[in-house]
Amino acid sequence: MQIAIINGPNLNLLGKREPEVYGSETFEDYFESLKTKFPHIQFSYFQSNIEGELIDKIQEFGFTYNGIILNAGAYTHTSIGIGDAVKAITTPVIEVHISNTFSRESFRHQSYISGNAKGVILGFGLKSYELAIQSFL
């Protein structure tokens, strides 16, 4: 099984950025623990602060992988292009968020991805990614 994890803007700052919201663990450390916990899954990981690069990766993985876990960060609420990319591919996408976006600013309540995703998991910290993996098993 092949699962891609794609993270959007500012998620490279996990462990440093607003630890009261996002925790103190880096995503790279967490990713290593996922690979250990799910040794039968071949993971790919990509992070970018650039919208077009995220779309390119969605398209690259979107016809051959078994699943994509997408945390588009702030682009979730602004990017019709990312939403369209998710709609255009055949690989199922789980939208994830570390925080509960509905307990935050009202502009974070809108997602251009959710309507085209297989599902949405939010508010469970980094465990949101693990829950998304389990949804593909």
JSON list of N, CA and C in Angstrom, two decimals, residues 70-128:
[
{"chain": "A", "resi": 70, "resn": "LEU", "atom": "N", "xyz": [-3.97, 14.91, 3.04]},
{"chain": "A", "resi": 70, "resn": "LEU", "atom": "CA", "xyz": [-3.67, 16.29, 2.66]},
{"chain": "A", "resi": 70, "resn": "LEU", "atom": "C", "xyz": [-4.01, 17.25, 3.79]},
{"chain": "A", "resi": 71, "resn": "ASN", "atom": "N", "xyz": [-2.99, 17.94, 4.27]},
{"chain": "A", "resi": 71, "resn": "ASN", "atom": "CA", "xyz": [-3.20, 19.07, 5.17]},
{"chain": "A", "resi": 71, "resn": "ASN", "atom": "C", "xyz": [-2.71, 20.29, 4.39]},
{"chain": "A", "resi": 72, "resn": "ALA", "atom": "N", "xyz": [-3.63, 20.96, 3.75]},
{"chain": "A", "resi": 72, "resn": "ALA", "atom": "CA", "xyz": [-3.27, 22.10, 2.90]},
{"chain": "A", "resi": 72, "resn": "ALA", "atom": "C", "xyz": [-3.08, 23.38, 3.70]},
{"chain": "A", "resi": 73, "resn": "GLY", "atom": "N", "xyz": [-3.13, 23.28, 5.03]},
{"chain": "A", "resi": 73, "resn": "GLY", "atom": "CA", "xyz": [-2.93, 24.45, 5.86]},
{"chain": "A", "resi": 73, "resn": "GLY", "atom": "C", "xyz": [-3.90, 25.56, 5.46]},
{"chain": "A", "resi": 74, "resn": "ALA", "atom": "N", "xyz": [-3.42, 26.78, 5.44]},
{"chain": "A", "resi": 74, "resn": "ALA", "atom": "CA", "xyz": [-4.26, 27.93, 5.13]},
{"chain": "A", "resi": 74, "resn": "ALA", "atom": "C", "xyz": [-4.83, 27.88, 3.71]},
{"chain": "A", "resi": 75, "resn": "TYR", "atom": "N", "xyz": [-4.18, 27.15, 2.81]},
{"chain": "A", "resi": 75, "resn": "TYR", "atom": "CA", "xyz": [-4.72, 27.03, 1.44]},
{"chain": "A", "resi": 75, "resn": "TYR", "atom": "C", "xyz": [-6.06, 26.30, 1.43]},
{"chain": "A", "resi": 76, "resn": "THR", "atom": "N", "xyz": [-6.35, 25.54, 2.48]},
{"chain": "A", "resi": 76, "resn": "THR", "atom": "CA", "xyz": [-7.65, 24.88, 2.59]},
{"chain": "A", "resi": 76, "resn": "THR", "atom": "C", "xyz": [-8.78, 25.89, 2.41]},
{"chain": "A", "resi": 77, "resn": "HIS", "atom": "N", "xyz": [-8.58, 27.07, 2.94]},
{"chain": "A", "resi": 77, "resn": "HIS", "atom": "CA", "xyz": [-9.63, 28.08, 3.01]},
{"chain": "A", "resi": 77, "resn": "HIS", "atom": "C", "xyz": [-9.60, 29.08, 1.86]},
{"chain": "A", "resi": 78, "resn": "THR", "atom": "N", "xyz": [-8.60, 28.95, 0.98]},
{"chain": "A", "resi": 78, "resn": "THR", "atom": "CA", "xyz": [-8.43, 29.95, -0.07]},
{"chain": "A", "resi": 78, "resn": "THR", "atom": "C", "xyz": [-8.23, 29.39, -1.47]},
{"chain": "A", "resi": 79, "resn": "SER", "atom": "N", "xyz": [-7.84, 28.12, -1.58]},
{"chain": "A", "resi": 79, "resn": "SER", "atom": "CA", "xyz": [-7.38, 27.61, -2.87]},
{"chain": "A", "resi": 79, "resn": "SER", "atom": "C", "xyz": [-8.43, 26.78, -3.61]},
{"chain": "A", "resi": 80, "resn": "ILE", "atom": "N", "xyz": [-9.05, 27.40, -4.57]},
{"chain": "A", "resi": 80, "resn": "ILE", "atom": "CA", "xyz": [-9.94, 26.66, -5.46]},
{"chain": "A", "resi": 80, "resn": "ILE", "atom": "C", "xyz": [-9.10, 25.69, -6.30]},
{"chain": "A", "resi": 81, "resn": "GLY", "atom": "N", "xyz": [-7.89, 26.08, -6.63]},
{"chain": "A", "resi": 81, "resn": "GLY", "atom": "CA", "xyz": [-7.00, 25.23, -7.43]},
{"chain": "A", "resi": 81, "resn": "GLY", "atom": "C", "xyz": [-6.68, 23.90, -6.75]},
{"chain": "A", "resi": 82, "resn": "ILE", "atom": "N", "xyz": [-6.41, 23.92, -5.46]},
{"chain": "A", "resi": 82, "resn": "ILE", "atom": "CA", "xyz": [-6.16, 22.68, -4.74]},
{"chain": "A", "resi": 82, "resn": "ILE", "atom": "C", "xyz": [-7.44, 21.85, -4.67]},
{"chain": "A", "resi": 83, "resn": "GLY", "atom": "N", "xyz": [-8.55, 22.49, -4.42]},
{"chain": "A", "resi": 83, "resn": "GLY", "atom": "CA", "xyz": [-9.83, 21.77, -4.42]},
{"chain": "A", "resi": 83, "resn": "GLY", "atom": "C", "xyz": [-10.10, 21.11, -5.76]},
{"chain": "A", "resi": 84, "resn": "ASP", "atom": "N", "xyz": [-9.82, 21.83, -6.85]},
{"chain": "A", "resi": 84, "resn": "ASP", "atom": "CA", "xyz": [-10.00, 21.27, -8.19]},
{"chain": "A", "resi": 84, "resn": "ASP", "atom": "C", "xyz": [-9.05, 20.11, -8.46]},
{"chain": "A", "resi": 85, "resn": "ALA", "atom": "N", "xyz": [-7.82, 20.20, -7.95]},
{"chain": "A", "resi": 85, "resn": "ALA", "atom": "CA", "xyz": [-6.85, 19.11, -8.13]},
{"chain": "A", "resi": 85, "resn": "ALA", "atom": "C", "xyz": [-7.33, 17.85, -7.43]},
{"chain": "A", "resi": 86, "resn": "VAL", "atom": "N", "xyz": [-7.87, 17.98, -6.23]},
{"chain": "A", "resi": 86, "resn": "VAL", "atom": "CA", "xyz": [-8.41, 16.83, -5.49]},
{"chain": "A", "resi": 86, "resn": "VAL", "atom": "C", "xyz": [-9.58, 16.23, -6.26]},
{"chain": "A", "resi": 87, "resn": "LYS", "atom": "N", "xyz": [-10.41, 17.06, -6.83]},
{"chain": "A", "resi": 87, "resn": "LYS", "atom": "CA", "xyz": [-11.56, 16.59, -7.60]},
{"chain": "A", "resi": 87, "resn": "LYS", "atom": "C", "xyz": [-11.13, 15.86, -8.88]},
{"chain": "A", "resi": 88, "resn": "ALA", "atom": "N", "xyz": [-10.00, 16.27, -9.45]},
{"chain": "A", "resi": 88, "resn": "ALA", "atom": "CA", "xyz": [-9.56, 15.74, -10.75]},
{"chain": "A", "resi": 88, "resn": "ALA", "atom": "C", "xyz": [-8.90, 14.37, -10.69]},
{"chain": "A", "resi": 89, "resn": "ILE", "atom": "N", "xyz": [-8.44, 13.95, -9.51]},
{"chain": "A", "resi": 89, "resn": "ILE", "atom": "CA", "xyz": [-7.68, 12.71, -9.41]},
{"chain": "A", "resi": 89, "resn": "ILE", "atom": "C", "xyz": [-8.58, 11.54, -9.03]},
{"chain": "A", "resi": 90, "resn": "THR", "atom": "N", "xyz": [-8.03, 10.33, -9.15]},
{"chain": "A", "resi": 90, "resn": "THR", "atom": "CA", "xyz": [-8.79, 9.13, -8.79]},
{"chain": "A", "resi": 90, "resn": "THR", "atom": "C", "xyz": [-8.41, 8.58, -7.41]},
{"chain": "A", "resi": 91, "resn": "THR", "atom": "N", "xyz": [-7.26, 8.93, -6.91]},
{"chain": "A", "resi": 91, "resn": "THR", "atom": "CA", "xyz": [-6.84, 8.48, -5.58]},
{"chain": "A", "resi": 91, "resn": "THR", "atom": "C", "xyz": [-7.67, 9.18, -4.51]},
{"chain": "A", "resi": 92, "resn": "PRO", "atom": "N", "xyz": [-8.21, 8.43, -3.55]},
{"chain": "A", "resi": 92, "resn": "PRO", "atom": "CA", "xyz": [-8.97, 9.07, -2.48]},
{"chain": "A", "resi": 92, "resn": "PRO", "atom": "C", "xyz": [-8.09, 9.95, -1.59]},
{"chain": "A", "resi": 93, "resn": "VAL", "atom": "N", "xyz": [-8.65, 11.08, -1.17]},
{"chain": "A", "resi": 93, "resn": "VAL", "atom": "CA", "xyz": [-7.93, 12.05, -0.35]},
{"chain": "A", "resi": 93, "resn": "VAL", "atom": "C", "xyz": [-8.67, 12.21, 0.98]},
{"chain": "A", "resi": 94, "resn": "ILE", "atom": "N", "xyz": [-7.92, 12.17, 2.06]},
{"chain": "A", "resi": 94, "resn": "ILE", "atom": "CA", "xyz": [-8.44, 12.51, 3.37]},
{"chain": "A", "resi": 94, "resn": "ILE", "atom": "C", "xyz": [-7.86, 13.88, 3.74]},
{"chain": "A", "resi": 95, "resn": "GLU", "atom": "N", "xyz": [-8.73, 14.83, 3.98]},
{"chain": "A", "resi": 95, "resn": "GLU", "atom": "CA", "xyz": [-8.30, 16.16, 4.43]},
{"chain": "A", "resi": 95, "resn": "GLU", "atom": "C", "xyz": [-8.08, 16.09, 5.93]},
{"chain": "A", "resi": 96, "resn": "VAL", "atom": "N", "xyz": [-6.92, 16.54, 6.38]},
{"chain": "A", "resi": 96, "resn": "VAL", "atom": "CA", "xyz": [-6.64, 16.54, 7.82]},
{"chain": "A", "resi": 96, "resn": "VAL", "atom": "C", "xyz": [-6.23, 17.94, 8.28]},
{"chain": "A", "resi": 97, "resn": "HIS", "atom": "N", "xyz": [-6.51, 18.18, 9.55]},
{"chain": "A", "resi": 97, "resn": "HIS", "atom": "CA", "xyz": [-6.05, 19.40, 10.23]},
{"chain": "A", "resi": 97, "resn": "HIS", "atom": "C", "xyz": [-5.68, 19.02, 11.65]},
{"chain": "A", "resi": 98, "resn": "ILE", "atom": "N", "xyz": [-4.60, 19.59, 12.11]},
{"chain": "A", "resi": 98, "resn": "ILE", "atom": "CA", "xyz": [-4.13, 19.31, 13.46]},
{"chain": "A", "resi": 98, "resn": "ILE", "atom": "C", "xyz": [-5.07, 19.94, 14.49]},
{"chain": "A", "resi": 99, "resn": "SER", "atom": "N", "xyz": [-5.46, 21.17, 14.23]},
{"chain": "A", "resi": 99, "resn": "SER", "atom": "CA", "xyz": [-6.36, 21.87, 15.15]},
{"chain": "A", "resi": 99, "resn": "SER", "atom": "C", "xyz": [-7.81, 21.68, 14.69]},
{"chain": "A", "resi": 100, "resn": "ASN", "atom": "N", "xyz": [-8.72, 22.00, 15.59]},
{"chain": "A", "resi": 100, "resn": "ASN", "atom": "CA", "xyz": [-10.14, 22.01, 15.23]},
{"chain": "A", "resi": 100, "resn": "ASN", "atom": "C", "xyz": [-10.41, 23.36, 14.57]},
{"chain": "A", "resi": 101, "resn": "THR", "atom": "N", "xyz": [-10.47, 23.38, 13.27]},
{"chain": "A", "resi": 101, "resn": "THR", "atom": "CA", "xyz": [-10.62, 24.63, 12.54]},
{"chain": "A", "resi": 101, "resn": "THR", "atom": "C", "xyz": [-11.92, 25.35, 12.88]},
{"chain": "A", "resi": 102, "resn": "PHE", "atom": "N", "xyz": [-12.91, 24.61, 13.36]},
{"chain": "A", "resi": 102, "resn": "PHE", "atom": "CA", "xyz": [-14.20, 25.23, 13.71]},
{"chain": "A", "resi": 102, "resn": "PHE", "atom": "C", "xyz": [-14.16, 25.93, 15.07]},
{"chain": "A", "resi": 103, "resn": "SER", "atom": "N", "xyz": [-13.10, 25.73, 15.82]},
{"chain": "A", "resi": 103, "resn": "SER", "atom": "CA", "xyz": [-12.97, 26.44, 17.10]},
{"chain": "A", "resi": 103, "resn": "SER", "atom": "C", "xyz": [-12.05, 27.66, 16.94]},
{"chain": "A", "resi": 104, "resn": "ARG", "atom": "N", "xyz": [-11.70, 27.96, 15.70]},
{"chain": "A", "resi": 104, "resn": "ARG", "atom": "CA", "xyz": [-10.78, 29.07, 15.42]},
{"chain": "A", "resi": 104, "resn": "ARG", "atom": "C", "xyz": [-11.52, 30.16, 14.65]},
{"chain": "A", "resi": 105, "resn": "GLU", "atom": "N", "xyz": [-10.80, 31.04, 14.01]},
{"chain": "A", "resi": 105, "resn": "GLU", "atom": "CA", "xyz": [-11.40, 32.16, 13.29]},
{"chain": "A", "resi": 105, "resn": "GLU", "atom": "C", "xyz": [-12.41, 31.67, 12.26]},
{"chain": "A", "resi": 106, "resn": "SER", "atom": "N", "xyz": [-13.42, 32.48, 12.01]},
{"chain": "A", "resi": 106, "resn": "SER", "atom": "CA", "xyz": [-14.51, 32.06, 11.12]},
{"chain": "A", "resi": 106, "resn": "SER", "atom": "C", "xyz": [-14.04, 31.78, 9.70]},
{"chain": "A", "resi": 107, "resn": "PHE", "atom": "N", "xyz": [-13.00, 32.45, 9.21]},
{"chain": "A", "resi": 107, "resn": "PHE", "atom": "CA", "xyz": [-12.53, 32.18, 7.85]},
{"chain": "A", "resi": 107, "resn": "PHE", "atom": "C", "xyz": [-11.98, 30.76, 7.71]},
{"chain": "A", "resi": 108, "resn": "ARG", "atom": "N", "xyz": [-11.62, 30.13, 8.83]},
{"chain": "A", "resi": 108, "resn": "ARG", "atom": "CA", "xyz": [-11.11, 28.75, 8.78]},
{"chain": "A", "resi": 108, "resn": "ARG", "atom": "C", "xyz": [-12.24, 27.72, 8.72]},
{"chain": "A", "resi": 109, "resn": "HIS", "atom": "N", "xyz": [-13.48, 28.15, 8.76]},
{"chain": "A", "resi": 109, "resn": "HIS", "atom": "CA", "xyz": [-14.61, 27.23, 8.70]},
{"chain": "A", "resi": 109, "resn": "HIS", "atom": "C", "xyz": [-14.92, 26.81, 7.26]},
{"chain": "A", "resi": 110, "resn": "GLN", "atom": "N", "xyz": [-14.40, 27.52, 6.28]},
{"chain": "A", "resi": 110, "resn": "GLN", "atom": "CA", "xyz": [-14.60, 27.22, 4.85]},
{"chain": "A", "resi": 110, "resn": "GLN", "atom": "C", "xyz": [-13.47, 26.33, 4.34]},
{"chain": "A", "resi": 111, "resn": "SER", "atom": "N", "xyz": [-13.80, 25.28, 3.61]},
{"chain": "A", "resi": 111, "resn": "SER", "atom": "CA", "xyz": [-12.80, 24.43, 2.97]},
{"chain": "A", "resi": 111, "resn": "SER", "atom": "C", "xyz": [-13.17, 24.24, 1.51]},
{"chain": "A", "resi": 112, "resn": "TYR", "atom": "N", "xyz": [-12.20, 24.47, 0.64]},
{"chain": "A", "resi": 112, "resn": "TYR", "atom": "CA", "xyz": [-12.38, 24.19, -0.78]},
{"chain": "A", "resi": 112, "resn": "TYR", "atom": "C", "xyz": [-12.00, 22.75, -1.12]},
{"chain": "A", "resi": 113, "resn": "ILE", "atom": "N", "xyz": [-11.61, 21.97, -0.11]},
{"chain": "A", "resi": 113, "resn": "ILE", "atom": "CA", "xyz": [-11.16, 20.60, -0.31]},
{"chain": "A", "resi": 113, "resn": "ILE", "atom": "C", "xyz": [-12.23, 19.60, 0.14]},
{"chain": "A", "resi": 114, "resn": "SER", "atom": "N", "xyz": [-12.90, 19.88, 1.24]},
{"chain": "A", "resi": 114, "resn": "SER", "atom": "CA", "xyz": [-13.80, 18.91, 1.88]},
{"chain": "A", "resi": 114, "resn": "SER", "atom": "C", "xyz": [-14.81, 18.27, 0.94]},
{"chain": "A", "resi": 115, "resn": "GLY", "atom": "N", "xyz": [-15.42, 19.05, 0.08]},
{"chain": "A", "resi": 115, "resn": "GLY", "atom": "CA", "xyz": [-16.45, 18.53, -0.81]},
{"chain": "A", "resi": 115, "resn": "GLY", "atom": "C", "xyz": [-15.95, 17.52, -1.81]},
{"chain": "A", "resi": 116, "resn": "ASN", "atom": "N", "xyz": [-14.64, 17.49, -2.04]},
{"chain": "A", "resi": 116, "resn": "ASN", "atom": "CA", "xyz": [-14.05, 16.56, -2.99]},
{"chain": "A", "resi": 116, "resn": "ASN", "atom": "C", "xyz": [-13.23, 15.47, -2.31]},
{"chain": "A", "resi": 117, "resn": "ALA", "atom": "N", "xyz": [-13.15, 15.52, -0.99]},
{"chain": "A", "resi": 117, "resn": "ALA", "atom": "CA", "xyz": [-12.36, 14.54, -0.24]},
{"chain": "A", "resi": 117, "resn": "ALA", "atom": "C", "xyz": [-13.22, 13.35, 0.16]},
{"chain": "A", "resi": 118, "resn": "LYS", "atom": "N", "xyz": [-12.54, 12.22, 0.39]},
{"chain": "A", "resi": 118, "resn": "LYS", "atom": "CA", "xyz": [-13.23, 11.04, 0.91]},
{"chain": "A", "resi": 118, "resn": "LYS", "atom": "C", "xyz": [-13.74, 11.30, 2.32]},
{"chain": "A", "resi": 119, "resn": "GLY", "atom": "N", "xyz": [-12.99, 12.09, 3.07]},
{"chain": "A", "resi": 119, "resn": "GLY", "atom": "CA", "xyz": [-13.36, 12.40, 4.43]},
{"chain": "A", "resi": 119, "resn": "GLY", "atom": "C", "xyz": [-12.50, 13.51, 4.99]},
{"chain": "A", "resi": 120, "resn": "VAL", "atom": "N", "xyz": [-12.86, 13.97, 6.18]},
{"chain": "A", "resi": 120, "resn": "VAL", "atom": "CA", "xyz": [-12.15, 15.05, 6.86]},
{"chain": "A", "resi": 120, "resn": "VAL", "atom": "C", "xyz": [-11.94, 14.64, 8.31]},
{"chain": "A", "resi": 121, "resn": "ILE", "atom": "N", "xyz": [-10.71, 14.83, 8.79]},
{"chain": "A", "resi": 121, "resn": "ILE", "atom": "CA", "xyz": [-10.37, 14.55, 10.19]},
{"chain": "A", "resi": 121, "resn": "ILE", "atom": "C", "xyz": [-9.67, 15.79, 10.73]},
{"chain": "A", "resi": 122, "resn": "LEU", "atom": "N", "xyz": [-10.18, 16.31, 11.82]},
{"chain": "A", "resi": 122, "resn": "LEU", "atom": "CA", "xyz": [-9.56, 17.52, 12.37]},
{"chain": "A", "resi": 122, "resn": "LEU", "atom": "C", "xyz": [-9.69, 17.57, 13.87]},
{"chain": "A", "resi": 123, "resn": "GLY", "atom": "N", "xyz": [-8.72, 18.25, 14.48]},
{"chain": "A", "resi": 123, "resn": "GLY", "atom": "CA", "xyz": [-8.80, 18.53, 15.89]},
{"chain": "A", "resi": 123, "resn": "GLY", "atom": "C", "xyz": [-8.15, 17.52, 16.82]},
{"chain": "A", "resi": 124, "resn": "PHE", "atom": "N", "xyz": [-7.48, 16.51, 16.28]},
{"chain": "A", "resi": 124, "resn": "PHE", "atom": "CA", "xyz": [-6.87, 15.49, 17.12]},
{"chain": "A", "resi": 124, "resn": "PHE", "atom": "C", "xyz": [-5.35, 15.62, 17.19]},
{"chain": "A", "resi": 125, "resn": "GLY", "atom": "N", "xyz": [-4.84, 16.81, 16.93]},
{"chain": "A", "resi": 125, "resn": "GLY", "atom": "CA", "xyz": [-3.40, 17.00, 16.92]},
{"chain": "A", "resi": 125, "resn": "GLY", "atom": "C", "xyz": [-2.78, 16.20, 15.79]},
{"chain": "A", "resi": 126, "resn": "LEU", "atom": "N", "xyz": [-1.54, 15.80, 15.97]},
{"chain": "A", "resi": 126, "resn": "LEU", "atom": "CA", "xyz": [-0.88, 14.99, 14.95]},
{"chain": "A", "resi": 126, "resn": "LEU", "atom": "C", "xyz": [-1.55, 13.64, 14.76]},
{"chain": "A", "resi": 127, "resn": "LYS", "atom": "N", "xyz": [-2.27, 13.18, 15.76]},
{"chain": "A", "resi": 127, "resn": "LYS", "atom": "CA", "xyz": [-3.00, 11.91, 15.65]},
{"chain": "A", "resi": 127, "resn": "LYS", "atom": "C", "xyz": [-4.01, 11.93, 14.50]},
{"chain": "A", "resi": 128, "resn": "SER", "atom": "N", "xyz": [-4.39, 13.12, 14.02]},
{"chain": "A", "resi": 128, "resn": "SER", "atom": "CA", "xyz": [-5.29, 13.21, 12.87]},
{"chain": "A", "resi": 128, "resn": "SER", "atom": "C", "xyz": [-4.72, 12.45, 11.67]}
]
